[in-house]
Short mmCIF file of C-alpha atoms and ligand atoms in Angstrom, two decimals:
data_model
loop_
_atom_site.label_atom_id
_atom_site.label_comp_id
_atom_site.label_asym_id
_atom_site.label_seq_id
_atom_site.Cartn_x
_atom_site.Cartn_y
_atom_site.Cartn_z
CA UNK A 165 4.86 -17.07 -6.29
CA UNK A 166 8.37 -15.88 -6.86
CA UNK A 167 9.46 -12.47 -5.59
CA UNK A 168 11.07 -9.80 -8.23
CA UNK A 169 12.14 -6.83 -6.03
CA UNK A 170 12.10 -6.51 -2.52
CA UNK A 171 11.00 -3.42 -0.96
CA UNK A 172 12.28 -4.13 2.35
CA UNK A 173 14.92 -6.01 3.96
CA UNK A 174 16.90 -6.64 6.99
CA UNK A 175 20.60 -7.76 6.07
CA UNK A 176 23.18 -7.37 8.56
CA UNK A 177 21.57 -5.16 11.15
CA UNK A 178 20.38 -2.73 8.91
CA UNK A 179 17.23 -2.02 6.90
CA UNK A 180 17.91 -1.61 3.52
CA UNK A 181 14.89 -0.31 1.43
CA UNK A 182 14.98 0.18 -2.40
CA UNK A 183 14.99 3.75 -3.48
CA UNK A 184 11.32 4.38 -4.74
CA UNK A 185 11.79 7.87 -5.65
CA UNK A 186 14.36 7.12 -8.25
CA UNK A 187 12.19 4.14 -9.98
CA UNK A 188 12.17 2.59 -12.73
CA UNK A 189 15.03 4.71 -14.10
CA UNK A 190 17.77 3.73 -11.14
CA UNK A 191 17.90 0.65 -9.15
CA UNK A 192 19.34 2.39 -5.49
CA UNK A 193 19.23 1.17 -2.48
CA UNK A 194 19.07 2.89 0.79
CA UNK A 195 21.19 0.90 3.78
CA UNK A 196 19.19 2.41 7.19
CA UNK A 197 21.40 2.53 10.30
CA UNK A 198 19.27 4.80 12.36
CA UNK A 199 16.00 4.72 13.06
CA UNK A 200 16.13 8.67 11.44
CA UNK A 201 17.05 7.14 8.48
CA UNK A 202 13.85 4.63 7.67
CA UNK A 203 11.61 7.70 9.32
CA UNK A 204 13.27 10.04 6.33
CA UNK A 205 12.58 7.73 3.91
CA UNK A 206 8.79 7.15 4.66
CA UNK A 207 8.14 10.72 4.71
CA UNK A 208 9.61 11.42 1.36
CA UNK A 209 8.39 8.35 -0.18
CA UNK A 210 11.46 6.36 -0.82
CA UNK A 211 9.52 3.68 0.66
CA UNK A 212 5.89 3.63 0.23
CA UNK A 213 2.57 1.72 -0.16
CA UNK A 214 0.94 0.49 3.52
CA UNK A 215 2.00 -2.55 3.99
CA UNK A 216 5.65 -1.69 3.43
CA UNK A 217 5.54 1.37 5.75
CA UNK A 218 4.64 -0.83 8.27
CA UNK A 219 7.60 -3.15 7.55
CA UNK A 220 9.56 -0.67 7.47
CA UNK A 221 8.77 0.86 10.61
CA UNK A 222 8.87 -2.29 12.68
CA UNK A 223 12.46 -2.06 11.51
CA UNK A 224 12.77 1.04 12.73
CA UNK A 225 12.03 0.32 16.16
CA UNK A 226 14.22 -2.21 16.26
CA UNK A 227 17.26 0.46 15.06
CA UNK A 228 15.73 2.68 17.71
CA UNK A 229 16.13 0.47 20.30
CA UNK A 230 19.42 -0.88 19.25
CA UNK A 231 21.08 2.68 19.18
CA UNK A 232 19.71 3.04 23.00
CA UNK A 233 17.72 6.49 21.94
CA UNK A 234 15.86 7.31 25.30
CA UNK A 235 13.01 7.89 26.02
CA UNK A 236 12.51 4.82 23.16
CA UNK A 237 9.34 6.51 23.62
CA UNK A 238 9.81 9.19 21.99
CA UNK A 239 11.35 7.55 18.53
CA UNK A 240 8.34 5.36 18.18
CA UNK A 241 5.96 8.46 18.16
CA UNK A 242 8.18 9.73 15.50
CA UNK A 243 7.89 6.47 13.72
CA UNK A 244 4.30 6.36 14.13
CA UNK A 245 3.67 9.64 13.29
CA UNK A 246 6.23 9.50 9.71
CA UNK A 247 2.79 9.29 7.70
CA UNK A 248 -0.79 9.77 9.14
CA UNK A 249 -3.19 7.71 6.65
CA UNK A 250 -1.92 4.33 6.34
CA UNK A 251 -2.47 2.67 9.56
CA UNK A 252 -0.51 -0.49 9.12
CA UNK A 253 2.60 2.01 10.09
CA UNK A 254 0.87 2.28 13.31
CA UNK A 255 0.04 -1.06 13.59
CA UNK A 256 3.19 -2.42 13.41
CA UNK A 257 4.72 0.22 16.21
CA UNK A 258 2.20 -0.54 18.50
CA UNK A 259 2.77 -4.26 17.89
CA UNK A 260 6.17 -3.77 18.91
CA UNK A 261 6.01 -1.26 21.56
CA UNK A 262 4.09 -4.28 23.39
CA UNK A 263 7.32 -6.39 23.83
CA UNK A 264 8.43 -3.82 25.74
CA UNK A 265 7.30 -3.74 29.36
CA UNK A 266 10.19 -2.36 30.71
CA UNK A 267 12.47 0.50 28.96
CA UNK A 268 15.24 -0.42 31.24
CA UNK A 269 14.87 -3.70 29.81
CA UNK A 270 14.32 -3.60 25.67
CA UNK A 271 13.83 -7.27 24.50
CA UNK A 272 16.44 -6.67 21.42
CA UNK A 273 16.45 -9.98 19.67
CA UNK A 274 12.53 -10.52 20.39
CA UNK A 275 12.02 -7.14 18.82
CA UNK A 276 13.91 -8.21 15.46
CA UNK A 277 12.06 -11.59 15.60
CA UNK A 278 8.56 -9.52 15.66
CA UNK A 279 9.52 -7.32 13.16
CA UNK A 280 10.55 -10.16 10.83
CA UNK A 281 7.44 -12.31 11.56
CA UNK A 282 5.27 -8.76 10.63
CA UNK A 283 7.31 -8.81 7.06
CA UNK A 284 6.87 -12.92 7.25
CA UNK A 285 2.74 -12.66 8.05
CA UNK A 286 2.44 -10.05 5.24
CA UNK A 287 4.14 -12.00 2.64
CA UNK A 288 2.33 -14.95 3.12
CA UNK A 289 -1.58 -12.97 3.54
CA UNK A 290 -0.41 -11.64 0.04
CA UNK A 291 -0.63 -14.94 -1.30
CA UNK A 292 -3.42 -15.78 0.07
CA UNK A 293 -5.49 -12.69 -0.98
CA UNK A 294 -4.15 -13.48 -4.53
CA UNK A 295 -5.80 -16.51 -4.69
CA UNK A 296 -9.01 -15.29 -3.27
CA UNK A 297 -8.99 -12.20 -4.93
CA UNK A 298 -8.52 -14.14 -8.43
CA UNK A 299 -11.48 -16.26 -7.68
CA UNK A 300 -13.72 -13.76 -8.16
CA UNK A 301 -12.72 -12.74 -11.54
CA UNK A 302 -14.96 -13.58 -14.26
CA UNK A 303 -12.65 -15.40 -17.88
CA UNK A 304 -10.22 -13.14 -19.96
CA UNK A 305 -11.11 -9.50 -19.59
CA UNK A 306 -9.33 -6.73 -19.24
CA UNK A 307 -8.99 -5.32 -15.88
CA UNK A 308 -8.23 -1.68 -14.14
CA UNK A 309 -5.39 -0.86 -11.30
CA UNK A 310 -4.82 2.19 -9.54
CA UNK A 311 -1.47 3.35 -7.57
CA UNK A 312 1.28 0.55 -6.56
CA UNK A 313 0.38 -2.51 -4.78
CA UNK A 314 2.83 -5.12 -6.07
CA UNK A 315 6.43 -6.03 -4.36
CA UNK A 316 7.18 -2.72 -4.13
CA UNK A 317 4.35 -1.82 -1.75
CA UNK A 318 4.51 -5.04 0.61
CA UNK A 319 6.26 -7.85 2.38
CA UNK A 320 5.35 -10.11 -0.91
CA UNK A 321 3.53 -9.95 -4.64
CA UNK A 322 1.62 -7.67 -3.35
CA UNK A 323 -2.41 -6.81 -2.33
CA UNK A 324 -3.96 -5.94 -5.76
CA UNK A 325 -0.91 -6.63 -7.70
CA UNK A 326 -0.77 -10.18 -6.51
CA UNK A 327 -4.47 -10.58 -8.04
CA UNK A 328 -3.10 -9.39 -11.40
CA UNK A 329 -0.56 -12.00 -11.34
CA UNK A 330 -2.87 -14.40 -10.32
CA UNK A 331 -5.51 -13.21 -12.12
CA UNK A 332 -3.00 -13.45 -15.41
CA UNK A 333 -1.69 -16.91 -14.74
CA UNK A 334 -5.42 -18.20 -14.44
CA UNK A 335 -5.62 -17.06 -17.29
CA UNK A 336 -8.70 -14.92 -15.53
CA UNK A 337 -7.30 -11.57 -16.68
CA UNK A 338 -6.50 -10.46 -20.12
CA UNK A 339 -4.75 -7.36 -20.00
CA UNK A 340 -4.35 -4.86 -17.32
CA UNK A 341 -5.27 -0.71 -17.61
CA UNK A 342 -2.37 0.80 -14.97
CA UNK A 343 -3.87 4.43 -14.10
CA UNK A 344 -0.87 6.92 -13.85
CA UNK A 345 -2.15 8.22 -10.75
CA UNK A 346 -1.23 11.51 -10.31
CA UNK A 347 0.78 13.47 -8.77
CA UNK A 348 3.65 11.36 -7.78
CA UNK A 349 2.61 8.56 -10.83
CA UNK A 350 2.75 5.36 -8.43
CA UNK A 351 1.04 4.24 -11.42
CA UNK A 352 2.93 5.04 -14.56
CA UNK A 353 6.97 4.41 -12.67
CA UNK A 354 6.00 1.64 -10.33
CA UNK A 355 2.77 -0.52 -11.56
CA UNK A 356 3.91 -0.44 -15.28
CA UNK A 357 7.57 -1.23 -14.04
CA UNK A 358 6.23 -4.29 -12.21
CA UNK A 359 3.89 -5.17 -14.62
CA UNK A 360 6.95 -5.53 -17.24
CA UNK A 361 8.97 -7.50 -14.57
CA UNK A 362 5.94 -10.09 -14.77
CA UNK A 363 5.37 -9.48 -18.02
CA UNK A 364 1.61 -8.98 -17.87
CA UNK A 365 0.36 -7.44 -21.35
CA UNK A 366 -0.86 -3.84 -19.86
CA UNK A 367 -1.81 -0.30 -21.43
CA UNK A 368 -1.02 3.03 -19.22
CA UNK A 369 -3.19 5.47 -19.23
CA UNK A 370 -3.53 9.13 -17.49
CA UNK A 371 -6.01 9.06 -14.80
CA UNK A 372 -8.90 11.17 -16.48
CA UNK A 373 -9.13 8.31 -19.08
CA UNK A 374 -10.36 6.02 -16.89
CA UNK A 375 -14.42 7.05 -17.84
CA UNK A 376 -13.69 6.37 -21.50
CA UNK A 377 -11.75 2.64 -20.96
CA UNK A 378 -14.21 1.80 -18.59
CA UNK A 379 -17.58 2.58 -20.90
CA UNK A 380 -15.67 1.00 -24.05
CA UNK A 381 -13.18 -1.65 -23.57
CA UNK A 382 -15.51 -4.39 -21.50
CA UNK A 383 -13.66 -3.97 -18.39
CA UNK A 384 -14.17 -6.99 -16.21
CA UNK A 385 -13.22 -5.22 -12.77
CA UNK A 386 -11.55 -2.61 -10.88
CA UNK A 387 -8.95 -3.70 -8.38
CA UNK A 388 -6.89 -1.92 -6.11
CA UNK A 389 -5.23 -1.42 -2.34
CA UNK A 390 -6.00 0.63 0.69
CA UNK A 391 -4.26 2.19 3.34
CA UNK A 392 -7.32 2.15 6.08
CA UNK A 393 -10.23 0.44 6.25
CA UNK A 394 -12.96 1.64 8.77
CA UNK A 395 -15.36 -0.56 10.70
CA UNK A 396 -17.87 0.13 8.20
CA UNK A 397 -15.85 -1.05 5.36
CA UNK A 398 -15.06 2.77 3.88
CA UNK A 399 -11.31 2.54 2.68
CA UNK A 400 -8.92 4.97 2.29
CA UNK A 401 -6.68 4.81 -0.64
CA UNK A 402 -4.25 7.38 -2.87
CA UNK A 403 -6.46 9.97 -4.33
CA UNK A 404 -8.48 9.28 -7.17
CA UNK A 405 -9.64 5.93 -6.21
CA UNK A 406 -13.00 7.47 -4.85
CA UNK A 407 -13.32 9.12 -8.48
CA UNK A 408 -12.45 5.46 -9.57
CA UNK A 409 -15.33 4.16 -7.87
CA UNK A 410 -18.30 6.33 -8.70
CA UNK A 411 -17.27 5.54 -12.25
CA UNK A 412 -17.52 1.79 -11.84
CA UNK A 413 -20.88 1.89 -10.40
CA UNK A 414 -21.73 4.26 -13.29
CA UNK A 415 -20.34 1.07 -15.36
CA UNK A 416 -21.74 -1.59 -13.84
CA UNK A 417 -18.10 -2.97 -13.30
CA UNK A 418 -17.43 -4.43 -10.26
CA UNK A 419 -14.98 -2.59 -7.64
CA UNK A 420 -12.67 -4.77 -5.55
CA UNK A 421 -10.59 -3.43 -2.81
CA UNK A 422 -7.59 -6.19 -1.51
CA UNK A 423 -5.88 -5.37 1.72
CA UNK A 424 -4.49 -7.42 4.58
CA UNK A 425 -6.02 -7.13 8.09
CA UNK A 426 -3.33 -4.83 9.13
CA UNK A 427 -5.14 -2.12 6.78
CA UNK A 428 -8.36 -2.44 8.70
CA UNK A 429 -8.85 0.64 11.75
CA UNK A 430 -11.71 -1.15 13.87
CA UNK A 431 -11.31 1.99 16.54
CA UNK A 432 -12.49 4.08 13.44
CA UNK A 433 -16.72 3.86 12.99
CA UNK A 434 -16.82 5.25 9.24
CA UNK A 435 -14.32 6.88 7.04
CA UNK A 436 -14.87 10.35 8.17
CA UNK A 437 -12.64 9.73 11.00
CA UNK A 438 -9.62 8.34 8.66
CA UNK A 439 -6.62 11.17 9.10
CA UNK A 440 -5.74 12.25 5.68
CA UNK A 441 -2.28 13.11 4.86
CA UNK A 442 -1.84 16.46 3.04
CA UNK A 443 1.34 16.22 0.96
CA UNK A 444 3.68 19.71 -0.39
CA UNK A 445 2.17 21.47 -3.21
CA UNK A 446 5.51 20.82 -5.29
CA UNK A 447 4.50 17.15 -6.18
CA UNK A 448 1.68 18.76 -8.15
CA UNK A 449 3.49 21.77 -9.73
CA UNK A 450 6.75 19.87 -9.88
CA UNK A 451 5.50 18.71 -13.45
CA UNK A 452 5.73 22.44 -15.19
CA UNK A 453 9.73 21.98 -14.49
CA UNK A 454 11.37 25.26 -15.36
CA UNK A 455 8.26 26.86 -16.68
CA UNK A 456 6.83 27.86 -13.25
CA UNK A 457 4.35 30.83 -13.16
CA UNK A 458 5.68 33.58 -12.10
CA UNK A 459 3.99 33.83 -8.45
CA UNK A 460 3.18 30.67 -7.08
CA UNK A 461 -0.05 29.00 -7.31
CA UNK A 462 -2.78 27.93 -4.86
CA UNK A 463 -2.49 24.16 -4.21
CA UNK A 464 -4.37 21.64 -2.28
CA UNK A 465 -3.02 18.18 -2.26
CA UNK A 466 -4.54 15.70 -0.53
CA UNK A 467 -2.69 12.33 -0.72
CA UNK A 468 -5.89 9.77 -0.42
CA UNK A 469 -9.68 9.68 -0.28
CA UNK A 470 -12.10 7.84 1.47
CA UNK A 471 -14.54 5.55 -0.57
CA UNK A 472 -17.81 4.94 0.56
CA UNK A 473 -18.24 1.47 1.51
CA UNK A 474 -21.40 1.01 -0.75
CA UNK A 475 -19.35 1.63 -3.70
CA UNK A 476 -16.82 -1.53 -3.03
CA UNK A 477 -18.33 -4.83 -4.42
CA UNK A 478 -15.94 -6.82 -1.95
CA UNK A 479 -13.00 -6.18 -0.03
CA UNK A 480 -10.39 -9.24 -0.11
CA UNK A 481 -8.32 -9.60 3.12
CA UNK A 482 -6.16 -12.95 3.94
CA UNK A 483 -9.10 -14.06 6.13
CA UNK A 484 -11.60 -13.89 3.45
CA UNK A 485 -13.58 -12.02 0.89
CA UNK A 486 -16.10 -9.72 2.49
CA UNK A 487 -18.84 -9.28 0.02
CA UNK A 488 -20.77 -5.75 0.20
CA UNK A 489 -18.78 -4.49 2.96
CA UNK A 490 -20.58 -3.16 5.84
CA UNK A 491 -20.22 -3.35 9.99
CA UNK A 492 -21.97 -6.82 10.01
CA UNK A 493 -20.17 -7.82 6.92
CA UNK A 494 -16.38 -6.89 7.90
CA UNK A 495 -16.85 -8.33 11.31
CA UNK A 496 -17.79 -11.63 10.19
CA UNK A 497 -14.38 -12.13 8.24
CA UNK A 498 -12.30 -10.68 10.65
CA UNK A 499 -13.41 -12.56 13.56
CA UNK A 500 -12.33 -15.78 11.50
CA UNK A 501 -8.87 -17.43 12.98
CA UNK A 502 -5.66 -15.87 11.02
CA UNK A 503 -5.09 -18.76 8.12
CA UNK A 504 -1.13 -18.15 9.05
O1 LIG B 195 1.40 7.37 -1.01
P1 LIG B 195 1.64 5.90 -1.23
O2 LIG B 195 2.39 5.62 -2.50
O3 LIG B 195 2.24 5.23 -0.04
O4 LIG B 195 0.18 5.30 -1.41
C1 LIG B 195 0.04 3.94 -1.60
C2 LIG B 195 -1.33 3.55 -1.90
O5 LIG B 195 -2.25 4.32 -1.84
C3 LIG B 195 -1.57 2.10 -2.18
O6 LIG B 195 -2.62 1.94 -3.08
C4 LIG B 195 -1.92 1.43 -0.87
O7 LIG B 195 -0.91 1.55 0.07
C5 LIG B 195 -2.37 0.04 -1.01
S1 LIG B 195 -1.18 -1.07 -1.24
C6 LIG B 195 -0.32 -2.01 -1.04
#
């Protein structure tokens, strides 16, 4: 399936990343040098969604390692450490940091060809989940997204996004309900941007509408990314996507995670243990613009939740579709081969 944007990219020793912080209203592009630079960009968001962190930072260690920081050490803990929840950021650092078994001795080229076979392995698992994840879609209903999953989030069409296109050109989906998905509205900037690109026919809607669309407009499923998946199939994924959940069960509509291996945390028994990033209050009051209150108010902003894994009808990963997601469950699919 043909590529719109590309999130990520490595053209002439640098990683150049599309400013996501300025979308849809300016197509920018950041051109990263230094290692500092793709690390900046993570943190504030300029790059997002877990599959593309983890491009991104594979980059990264390759800039690190190219500029000769010492201890290299030292600027892969940073990149590791840029965001906490997603753990396909640490993934890919660790999966690097194994080339190199001597720091006196940094593999340079092998380090670019691992990085670019991470972006290579995620583009072509996106594909595959599409197809799978279309399969299980029942003929010509509407269905609901949450956050950004498309181009913008991976190596390819995306994890849940590249469903929807599926999904649309099978003629298996109808019409698409894009939460805004509050506070930073990955939803109503990226999803409906994307959706355009591909022109799927799609309504946004705030995220506290969600109860109402689902109980009247015959939704045929919910479908949407993570960021971690534990052993026991509880997945992490932005905030709101619990709330998403307990309403689909309410609805009897089915609830389908899609994420690439890379999402799933095996060293992690249940959800409880996923790390939960805890982002600055001013992406919440950021929205009142000039009319602040006058002393500042109390705000908590978590960045993801943790479903419970009973709540997911089936989790779609390139190896397979793991139906009611449990230990026993999960381990079966991921023990399969890689299909790439
Ligand atoms: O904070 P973000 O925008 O990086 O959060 C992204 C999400 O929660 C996505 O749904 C998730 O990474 C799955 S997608 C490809």
């Amino acid at each position: 399936m043909k590529l719109r944007i590309q999130a990520v990219t490595w053209q002439e020793d640098a990683c150049v990343l599309i400013d996501q912080t300025k979308l849809p209203s300016q197509i920018t592009y950041l051109t990263c040098r230094h290692y500092r630079e793709v690390v900046d960009a993570i943190r504030r968001l300029a790059v997002r969604g877990a599959p593309a962190i983890g491009i991104a930072g594979a980059y990264a260690v390759v800039l690190a390692a190219r500029e000769g920081v010492t201890p290299l050490e030292k600027a892969l803990t940073e990149i590791r450490e840029a965001r906490p929840t997603a753990v396909n950021l640490s993934w890919a650092v660790s999966r690097m940091q194994a080339l190199i078994s001597d720091p006196k001795k940094i593999p340079l080229e092998r380090l670019l060809q691992e990085a670019q076979a991470i972006h290579e392995e995620d583009l072509l698992g996106n594909e595959r989940m599409a197809e799978l994840g279309a399969a299980l879609l029942a003929k010509g209903k509407p269905v609901m997204t949450y956050c950004n999953t498309g181009d913008l989030a991976t190596g390819g069409i995306g994890t849940a996004f590249g469903v929807l296109r599926q999904g649309y050109e099978d003629k298996k989906i109808s019409h698409v309900y894009a939460c805004e998905t509050r506070p930073v509205l990955q939803g109503l900037r990226l999803t409906t941007w994307e959706l355009q690109q591909n022109e799927i026919p799609f309504t946004a809607i705030c995220d506290n509408m969600a109860a109402l669309i689902l109980r009247d407009r015959d939704v045929g499923a919910i479908i949407l990314g993570a960021d971690r998946i534990a052993a026991n199939g509880d997945a992490a994924n932005k905030v709101g996507t619990y709330a998403l959940a307990v309403l689909a069960k309410y609805h009897g509509v089915p609830f389908y995670v899609v994420a690439p291996t890379s999402t799933f945390d095996l060293h992690l028994g249940s959800g409880d243990q996923i790390p939960i990033e805890t982002r600055p209050s001013s992406e919440i009051v950021g929205v009142l613009g000039n009319n602040q209150p006058p002393v500042a108010l109390e705000v908590w902003n978590p960045s993801f939740d943790v479903t419970p894994h009973d709540l997911i009808t089936a989790i779609v990963c390139e190896k397979g579709v793991i139906h009611r997601p449990e230990a026993s469950t999960l381990k079966a699919i991921l023990d399969k081969p890689s299909p790439h």
